Tab-separated table of C-alpha atoms in Angstrom:
chain	number	residue	atom	x	y	z
A	1	UNK	CA	0.000	0.000	0.000
A	2	UNK	CA	1.317	3.417	-0.936
A	3	UNK	CA	1.712	5.852	1.971
A	4	UNK	CA	-0.120	9.094	1.526
A	5	UNK	CA	2.346	11.905	2.104
A	6	UNK	CA	-0.193	14.691	1.713
A	7	UNK	CA	-0.434	17.044	4.645
A	8	UNK	CA	-3.540	16.727	6.687
A	9	UNK	CA	-6.462	18.404	4.981
A	10	UNK	CA	-4.757	18.501	1.497
A	11	UNK	CA	-6.711	17.777	-1.657
A	12	UNK	CA	-6.542	14.330	-3.278
A	13	UNK	CA	-4.108	13.766	-6.192
A	14	UNK	CA	-6.883	13.622	-8.750
A	15	UNK	CA	-7.659	17.286	-8.048
A	16	UNK	CA	-5.887	20.160	-9.700
A	17	UNK	CA	-2.513	20.386	-7.909
A	18	UNK	CA	-2.607	24.184	-8.096
A	19	UNK	CA	-5.613	24.162	-5.815
A	20	UNK	CA	-3.371	23.103	-2.946
A	21	UNK	CA	-2.856	26.208	-0.805
A	22	UNK	CA	0.952	25.984	-0.580
A	23	UNK	CA	1.285	25.957	-4.378
A	24	UNK	CA	-0.163	29.422	-4.787
A	25	UNK	CA	1.241	30.885	-1.588
A	26	UNK	CA	4.846	29.698	-1.842
A	27	UNK	CA	5.245	28.501	-5.449
A	28	UNK	CA	5.589	24.827	-4.419
A	29	UNK	CA	5.109	22.297	-7.276
A	30	UNK	CA	3.343	19.003	-7.046
A	31	UNK	CA	5.797	16.051	-6.766
A	32	UNK	CA	4.514	13.252	-9.013
A	33	UNK	CA	7.208	10.856	-7.770
A	34	UNK	CA	6.064	11.035	-4.174
A	35	UNK	CA	2.433	11.781	-4.927
A	36	UNK	CA	2.360	14.767	-2.601
A	37	UNK	CA	3.623	18.220	-1.785
A	38	UNK	CA	6.687	19.234	0.179
A	39	UNK	CA	6.213	20.973	3.511
A	40	UNK	CA	5.922	24.799	3.529
A	41	UNK	CA	9.081	26.919	3.652
A	42	UNK	CA	10.630	27.670	7.032
A	43	UNK	CA	9.721	31.320	6.824
A	44	UNK	CA	6.000	30.672	6.719
A	45	UNK	CA	4.182	32.039	9.793
A	46	UNK	CA	3.594	29.363	12.342
A	47	UNK	CA	0.810	29.193	14.884
A	48	UNK	CA	3.265	29.847	17.734
A	49	UNK	CA	4.619	33.031	16.077
A	50	UNK	CA	1.073	34.284	15.571
A	51	UNK	CA	0.308	33.670	19.233
A	52	UNK	CA	3.370	35.585	20.352
A	53	UNK	CA	2.308	38.608	18.310
A	54	UNK	CA	-1.167	38.445	19.810
A	55	UNK	CA	0.269	38.363	23.306
A	56	UNK	CA	2.235	41.598	22.957
A	57	UNK	CA	-0.769	43.978	22.897
A	58	UNK	CA	-2.348	42.001	25.729
A	59	UNK	CA	0.831	42.278	27.760
A	60	UNK	CA	1.034	45.997	26.972
A	61	UNK	CA	-2.564	46.553	28.013
A	62	UNK	CA	-1.981	44.636	31.198
A	63	UNK	CA	1.035	46.815	31.982
A	64	UNK	CA	-0.963	49.970	31.325
A	65	UNK	CA	-3.750	48.682	33.541
A	66	UNK	CA	-1.309	47.954	36.349
A	67	UNK	CA	0.284	51.393	35.989
A	68	UNK	CA	-3.114	53.042	35.957
A	69	UNK	CA	-4.060	51.119	39.069
A	70	UNK	CA	-0.945	52.319	40.860
A	71	UNK	CA	-1.487	55.932	39.758
A	72	UNK	CA	-5.185	55.773	40.579
A	73	UNK	CA	-4.455	54.435	44.030
A	74	UNK	CA	-1.974	57.232	44.618
A	75	UNK	CA	-4.462	59.818	43.426
A	76	UNK	CA	-7.178	58.424	45.665
A	77	UNK	CA	-4.812	58.569	48.605
A	78	UNK	CA	-3.867	62.169	47.804
A	79	UNK	CA	-7.503	63.222	47.452
A	80	UNK	CA	-8.314	61.503	50.717
A	81	UNK	CA	-5.473	63.321	52.439
A	82	UNK	CA	-6.571	66.677	51.031
A	83	UNK	CA	-10.162	66.046	52.087
A	84	UNK	CA	-8.960	65.158	55.522
A	85	UNK	CA	-6.971	68.376	55.722
A	86	UNK	CA	-9.939	70.439	54.581
A	87	UNK	CA	-12.200	68.788	57.116
A	88	UNK	CA	-9.692	69.428	59.839
A	89	UNK	CA	-9.351	73.071	58.813
A	90	UNK	CA	-13.116	73.578	58.875
A	91	UNK	CA	-13.443	71.838	62.184
A	92	UNK	CA	-10.716	73.965	63.735
A	93	UNK	CA	-12.421	77.227	62.871
A	94	UNK	CA	-10.788	77.871	59.482
A	95	UNK	CA	-12.481	79.417	56.460
A	96	UNK	CA	-16.033	78.169	56.101
A	97	UNK	CA	-17.325	77.325	52.650
A	98	UNK	CA	-20.796	78.372	51.649
A	99	UNK	CA	-23.673	75.977	51.198
A	100	UNK	CA	-23.520	73.661	48.190
A	101	UNK	CA	-26.116	71.521	46.465
A	102	UNK	CA	-25.414	67.787	46.642
A	103	UNK	CA	-24.524	66.144	43.353
A	104	UNK	CA	-27.580	63.893	43.460
A	105	UNK	CA	-29.926	66.885	43.941
A	106	UNK	CA	-28.144	69.384	41.690
A	107	UNK	CA	-30.427	71.297	39.371
A	108	UNK	CA	-33.572	70.701	41.437
A	109	UNK	CA	-35.589	73.135	43.514
A	110	UNK	CA	-35.619	70.632	46.372
A	111	UNK	CA	-31.823	70.362	46.275
A	112	UNK	CA	-31.363	74.145	46.288
A	113	UNK	CA	-33.867	74.589	49.096
A	114	UNK	CA	-32.239	71.923	51.243
A	115	UNK	CA	-28.763	73.377	50.761
A	116	UNK	CA	-29.475	77.110	51.075
A	117	UNK	CA	-32.435	77.381	53.481
A	118	UNK	CA	-30.211	77.122	56.599
A	119	UNK	CA	-28.449	80.339	55.494
A	120	UNK	CA	-31.668	82.380	55.099
A	121	UNK	CA	-33.112	84.125	58.151
A	122	UNK	CA	-36.181	86.084	59.177
A	123	UNK	CA	-35.615	89.645	60.381
A	124	UNK	CA	-38.017	91.427	62.700
A	125	UNK	CA	-37.358	95.170	62.952
A	126	UNK	CA	-39.144	97.143	65.676
A	127	UNK	CA	-39.505	100.900	65.781
A	128	UNK	CA	-41.840	103.497	67.208
A	129	UNK	CA	-43.971	103.050	64.083
A	130	UNK	CA	-44.457	99.358	64.714
A	131	UNK	CA	-42.876	96.118	63.559
A	132	UNK	CA	-41.915	94.970	60.088
A	133	UNK	CA	-40.733	91.631	58.787
A	134	UNK	CA	-38.055	90.971	56.203
A	135	UNK	CA	-35.416	88.408	55.347
A	136	UNK	CA	-31.636	88.162	55.289
A	137	UNK	CA	-28.742	86.059	54.029
A	138	UNK	CA	-25.997	84.766	56.355
A	139	UNK	CA	-22.557	85.318	54.797
A	140	UNK	CA	-20.198	84.521	57.704
A	141	UNK	CA	-20.292	81.813	60.360
A	142	UNK	CA	-20.151	84.414	63.157
A	143	UNK	CA	-23.375	86.065	62.043
A	144	UNK	CA	-22.870	88.719	59.370
A	145	UNK	CA	-26.173	89.026	57.528
A	146	UNK	CA	-26.987	90.956	54.368
A	147	UNK	CA	-30.441	92.443	53.894
A	148	UNK	CA	-32.157	95.449	52.335
A	149	UNK	CA	-31.674	98.851	53.904
A	150	UNK	CA	-35.422	99.408	53.871
A	151	UNK	CA	-35.928	96.305	56.042
A	152	UNK	CA	-33.992	97.716	59.012
A	153	UNK	CA	-34.142	101.473	58.345
A	154	UNK	CA	-35.168	103.339	61.494
A	155	UNK	CA	-35.253	100.157	63.602
A	156	UNK	CA	-34.686	100.486	67.331
A	157	UNK	CA	-34.402	96.750	67.864
A	158	UNK	CA	-33.650	93.897	65.462
A	159	UNK	CA	-34.469	90.258	66.160
A	160	UNK	CA	-33.260	87.522	63.804
A	161	UNK	CA	-34.697	84.018	63.657
A	162	UNK	CA	-32.682	81.210	62.084
A	163	UNK	CA	-34.170	78.333	60.112
A	164	UNK	CA	-33.713	76.240	63.277
A	165	UNK	CA	-35.982	78.581	65.217
A	166	UNK	CA	-33.160	79.996	67.335
A	167	UNK	CA	-33.420	83.757	67.861
A	168	UNK	CA	-30.640	86.361	68.138
A	169	UNK	CA	-30.476	90.080	68.691
A	170	UNK	CA	-28.652	91.897	65.898
A	171	UNK	CA	-26.875	95.231	65.507
A	172	UNK	CA	-26.567	97.327	62.368
A	173	UNK	CA	-22.979	97.310	61.041
A	174	UNK	CA	-23.414	99.450	57.949
A	175	UNK	CA	-26.040	100.674	55.524
A	176	UNK	CA	-26.005	101.889	51.928
A	177	UNK	CA	-29.348	103.546	51.176
A	178	UNK	CA	-28.299	104.331	47.595
A	179	UNK	CA	-28.032	100.622	46.862
A	180	UNK	CA	-30.773	99.615	49.330
A	181	UNK	CA	-28.314	97.299	51.117
A	182	UNK	CA	-27.503	96.813	54.791
A	183	UNK	CA	-25.232	94.597	56.879
A	184	UNK	CA	-26.211	93.479	60.370
A	185	UNK	CA	-24.363	91.275	62.870
A	186	UNK	CA	-25.779	88.784	65.355
A	187	UNK	CA	-24.659	88.961	68.963
A	188	UNK	CA	-22.813	85.894	70.198
A	189	UNK	CA	-23.327	83.736	67.092
A	190	UNK	CA	-20.873	81.120	65.805
A	191	UNK	CA	-20.820	78.106	63.516
A	192	UNK	CA	-23.678	79.310	61.332
A	193	UNK	CA	-24.417	77.953	57.875
A	194	UNK	CA	-23.333	80.460	55.247
A	195	UNK	CA	-24.465	81.143	51.708
A	196	UNK	CA	-22.263	81.063	48.611
A	197	UNK	CA	-22.252	84.344	46.681
A	198	UNK	CA	-22.365	83.703	42.934
A	199	UNK	CA	-21.680	85.888	39.899
A	200	UNK	CA	-24.645	87.878	38.617
A	201	UNK	CA	-22.769	88.880	35.446
A	202	UNK	CA	-23.271	85.304	34.216
A	203	UNK	CA	-27.025	85.298	34.748
A	204	UNK	CA	-29.110	84.847	31.598
A	205	UNK	CA	-32.755	85.493	30.878
A	206	UNK	CA	-34.741	82.275	31.169
A	207	UNK	CA	-32.517	80.647	33.795
A	208	UNK	CA	-34.329	78.867	36.594
A	209	UNK	CA	-34.105	80.483	40.022
A	210	UNK	CA	-35.302	79.851	43.553
A	211	UNK	CA	-36.373	82.505	46.065
A	212	UNK	CA	-36.247	81.907	49.811
A	213	UNK	CA	-37.532	84.305	52.452
A	214	UNK	CA	-40.170	85.006	55.081
A	215	UNK	CA	-43.260	86.417	53.373
A	216	UNK	CA	-45.814	87.566	55.954
A	217	UNK	CA	-43.638	85.993	58.645
A	218	UNK	CA	-43.721	82.498	57.123
A	219	UNK	CA	-40.067	81.652	57.712
A	220	UNK	CA	-38.191	79.670	55.071
A	221	UNK	CA	-40.799	79.920	52.325
A	222	UNK	CA	-39.484	78.596	48.995
A	223	UNK	CA	-40.729	79.659	45.568
A	224	UNK	CA	-39.274	79.177	42.104
A	225	UNK	CA	-39.387	80.674	38.631
A	226	UNK	CA	-37.082	82.096	36.012
A	227	UNK	CA	-35.063	85.242	35.397
A	228	UNK	CA	-37.466	87.381	33.376
A	229	UNK	CA	-35.180	90.284	32.482
A	230	UNK	CA	-31.859	91.949	33.324
A	231	UNK	CA	-30.856	95.520	34.213
A	232	UNK	CA	-34.279	96.837	35.132
A	233	UNK	CA	-34.164	100.364	36.570
A	234	UNK	CA	-35.956	100.106	39.898
A	235	UNK	CA	-36.434	103.131	42.167
A	236	UNK	CA	-37.058	102.776	45.900
A	237	UNK	CA	-37.217	105.093	48.896
A	238	UNK	CA	-33.961	105.648	50.773
A	239	UNK	CA	-35.616	105.320	54.188
A	240	UNK	CA	-38.942	104.492	55.767
A	241	UNK	CA	-40.372	107.979	55.281
A	242	UNK	CA	-41.871	107.001	51.953
A	243	UNK	CA	-44.093	104.203	53.243
A	244	UNK	CA	-46.568	103.675	56.001
A	245	UNK	CA	-44.377	100.876	57.320
A	246	UNK	CA	-40.713	100.115	56.783
A	247	UNK	CA	-39.705	96.772	55.456
A	248	UNK	CA	-41.583	94.719	52.958
A	249	UNK	CA	-44.564	93.661	54.975
A	250	UNK	CA	-45.700	95.104	58.297
A	251	UNK	CA	-47.084	92.284	60.413
A	252	UNK	CA	-50.838	92.566	60.398
A	253	UNK	CA	-50.864	95.669	58.230
A	254	UNK	CA	-50.301	94.184	54.812
A	255	UNK	CA	-48.167	97.126	53.688
A	256	UNK	CA	-45.353	96.672	51.155
A	257	UNK	CA	-42.275	98.698	50.422
A	258	UNK	CA	-43.197	101.066	47.556
A	259	UNK	CA	-41.073	101.312	44.416
A	260	UNK	CA	-41.070	102.946	41.002
A	261	UNK	CA	-40.590	101.262	37.664
A	262	UNK	CA	-41.118	102.546	34.136
A	263	UNK	CA	-42.246	105.957	35.391
A	264	UNK	CA	-44.987	104.502	37.600
A	265	UNK	CA	-45.204	104.046	41.361
A	266	UNK	CA	-46.320	100.760	42.874
A	267	UNK	CA	-47.341	99.776	46.402
A	268	UNK	CA	-47.678	103.383	47.545
A	269	UNK	CA	-45.702	106.607	47.494
A	270	UNK	CA	-41.901	106.305	47.390
A	271	UNK	CA	-41.482	109.749	48.956
A	272	UNK	CA	-39.039	112.473	48.040
A	273	UNK	CA	-35.743	110.715	48.761
A	274	UNK	CA	-35.295	107.831	46.371
A	275	UNK	CA	-32.511	105.807	44.778
A	276	UNK	CA	-32.400	103.858	41.532
A	277	UNK	CA	-30.462	100.653	40.865
A	278	UNK	CA	-30.205	98.011	38.156
A	279	UNK	CA	-32.180	94.924	39.147
A	280	UNK	CA	-32.790	91.375	38.037
A	281	UNK	CA	-36.442	90.739	37.240
A	282	UNK	CA	-37.945	87.376	38.176
A	283	UNK	CA	-41.326	85.695	38.098
A	284	UNK	CA	-40.514	83.666	41.221
A	285	UNK	CA	-43.299	84.542	43.626
A	286	UNK	CA	-42.289	87.322	46.051
A	287	UNK	CA	-44.570	88.671	48.742
A	288	UNK	CA	-44.319	91.144	51.625
A	289	UNK	CA	-41.514	89.898	53.867
A	290	UNK	CA	-39.316	88.499	51.055
A	291	UNK	CA	-37.225	91.689	50.993
A	292	UNK	CA	-33.608	90.976	51.873
A	293	UNK	CA	-33.956	87.292	51.099
A	294	UNK	CA	-32.097	85.335	48.449
A	295	UNK	CA	-32.573	84.802	44.740
A	296	UNK	CA	-30.600	81.634	43.993
A	297	UNK	CA	-29.455	79.830	40.862
A	298	UNK	CA	-29.744	76.064	40.436
A	299	UNK	CA	-26.182	75.536	41.669
A	300	UNK	CA	-27.191	76.952	45.049
A	301	UNK	CA	-25.378	80.279	44.580
A	302	UNK	CA	-26.879	83.617	45.589
A	303	UNK	CA	-27.298	85.743	42.473
A	304	UNK	CA	-29.476	88.489	43.938
A	305	UNK	CA	-31.024	90.018	47.059
A	306	UNK	CA	-34.797	90.238	46.661
A	307	UNK	CA	-35.819	93.851	47.085
A	308	UNK	CA	-39.141	94.753	45.480
A	309	UNK	CA	-42.300	93.172	44.156
A	310	UNK	CA	-45.426	94.422	42.471
A	311	UNK	CA	-48.721	93.595	44.080
A	312	UNK	CA	-52.011	95.031	42.793
A	313	UNK	CA	-53.908	96.653	45.626
A	314	UNK	CA	-57.183	95.132	46.695
A	315	UNK	CA	-58.026	98.011	49.025
A	316	UNK	CA	-60.916	98.902	46.738
A	317	UNK	CA	-62.674	95.786	47.945
A	318	UNK	CA	-62.507	97.078	51.508
A	319	UNK	CA	-60.221	94.330	52.770
A	320	UNK	CA	-57.516	96.763	53.847
A	321	UNK	CA	-54.797	94.418	52.630
A	322	UNK	CA	-53.037	93.802	49.341
A	323	UNK	CA	-53.086	90.961	46.860
A	324	UNK	CA	-50.176	88.570	46.435
A	325	UNK	CA	-47.463	88.313	43.855
A	326	UNK	CA	-48.295	88.494	40.178
A	327	UNK	CA	-44.877	87.415	38.991
A	328	UNK	CA	-43.140	90.801	38.920
A	329	UNK	CA	-40.286	90.697	41.391
A	330	UNK	CA	-36.912	92.434	41.460
A	331	UNK	CA	-33.584	91.610	43.072
A	332	UNK	CA	-30.347	93.538	43.570
A	333	UNK	CA	-27.594	91.707	41.633
A	334	UNK	CA	-25.174	89.949	43.961
A	335	UNK	CA	-22.184	91.603	42.249
A	336	UNK	CA	-23.512	94.932	43.503
A	337	UNK	CA	-23.484	93.481	47.010
A	338	UNK	CA	-19.967	92.033	46.686
A	339	UNK	CA	-18.603	95.371	45.489
A	340	UNK	CA	-20.249	97.087	48.476
A	341	UNK	CA	-19.279	94.664	51.257
A	342	UNK	CA	-16.121	96.470	52.372
A	343	UNK	CA	-18.054	99.728	52.602
A	344	UNK	CA	-20.798	98.077	54.640
A	345	UNK	CA	-18.300	96.414	56.979
A	346	UNK	CA	-16.595	99.734	57.549
A	347	UNK	CA	-19.904	101.143	58.733
A	348	UNK	CA	-20.119	103.571	55.852
A	349	UNK	CA	-22.611	104.126	53.092
A	350	UNK	CA	-22.733	105.929	49.797
């Protein structure tokens, strides 16, 4: 019996010899004496060589993965150390960061409210004319609070209530009637939650905003809306002489702080001494008592101090009070406040 010398899987001898793969690939001729084909040349790729080439990228990837793991571990350690240092600094009375919205709640009204509400307070200002209610924003852990000048103008005593219900007596540090801003300071306060002051130059019409304040004494009331317009010229009285009650909302009286816009007066007579400033307009619901509170973007940053709102009078109906917000509110841009802080802290005004 003749031994078949064909490689495994080769065609039979009655087939066209040129159909054998090695013939076309390496020019190998069919050997009629042996009835088969010679083995492939030595330089033909072998399965082992192919496997070695395949292993190189795998080995390289493995090395990169190991290196990345080492670097990642080092980075995690460094971040952990830095976080530990920051926590220690905060705990030891270092610089206190403002409130921030958690990543999981970012961009939601609920997230903004949860983060910023602890830094918004209710202000009760008492004078010989009676008592008015407004709002304020805590900017330092030892109790510096920003509000409107008209909220505390002429006050003989100022009581501040935190979101926790704790009450402090406050003193006026500085006022700026031309900008309708004031800075007060709590007596004996420490470790308070503070607000983060944003950048009002980046505010755009249509952006979502949240307002927090104490309308009609309802502490920590949250409303939301959008920025309706920028750079509105709003005119307000410099002191309480232009209204029957200072502050935006006398308890029980239903009086608002009057203002002028577009050549018309709203909520009463602004008086003879007035000041005009550029304001952000919002349709977030503002009511008497929101003055001095915060207008906040969806990152939890203060972009304005709520200062005026339009409310159509319902006195014609004999109720003696005024109707609520109709979506025309105004806020002092926070950049105006930041530029004025040193002046306020020095106890001076423009």
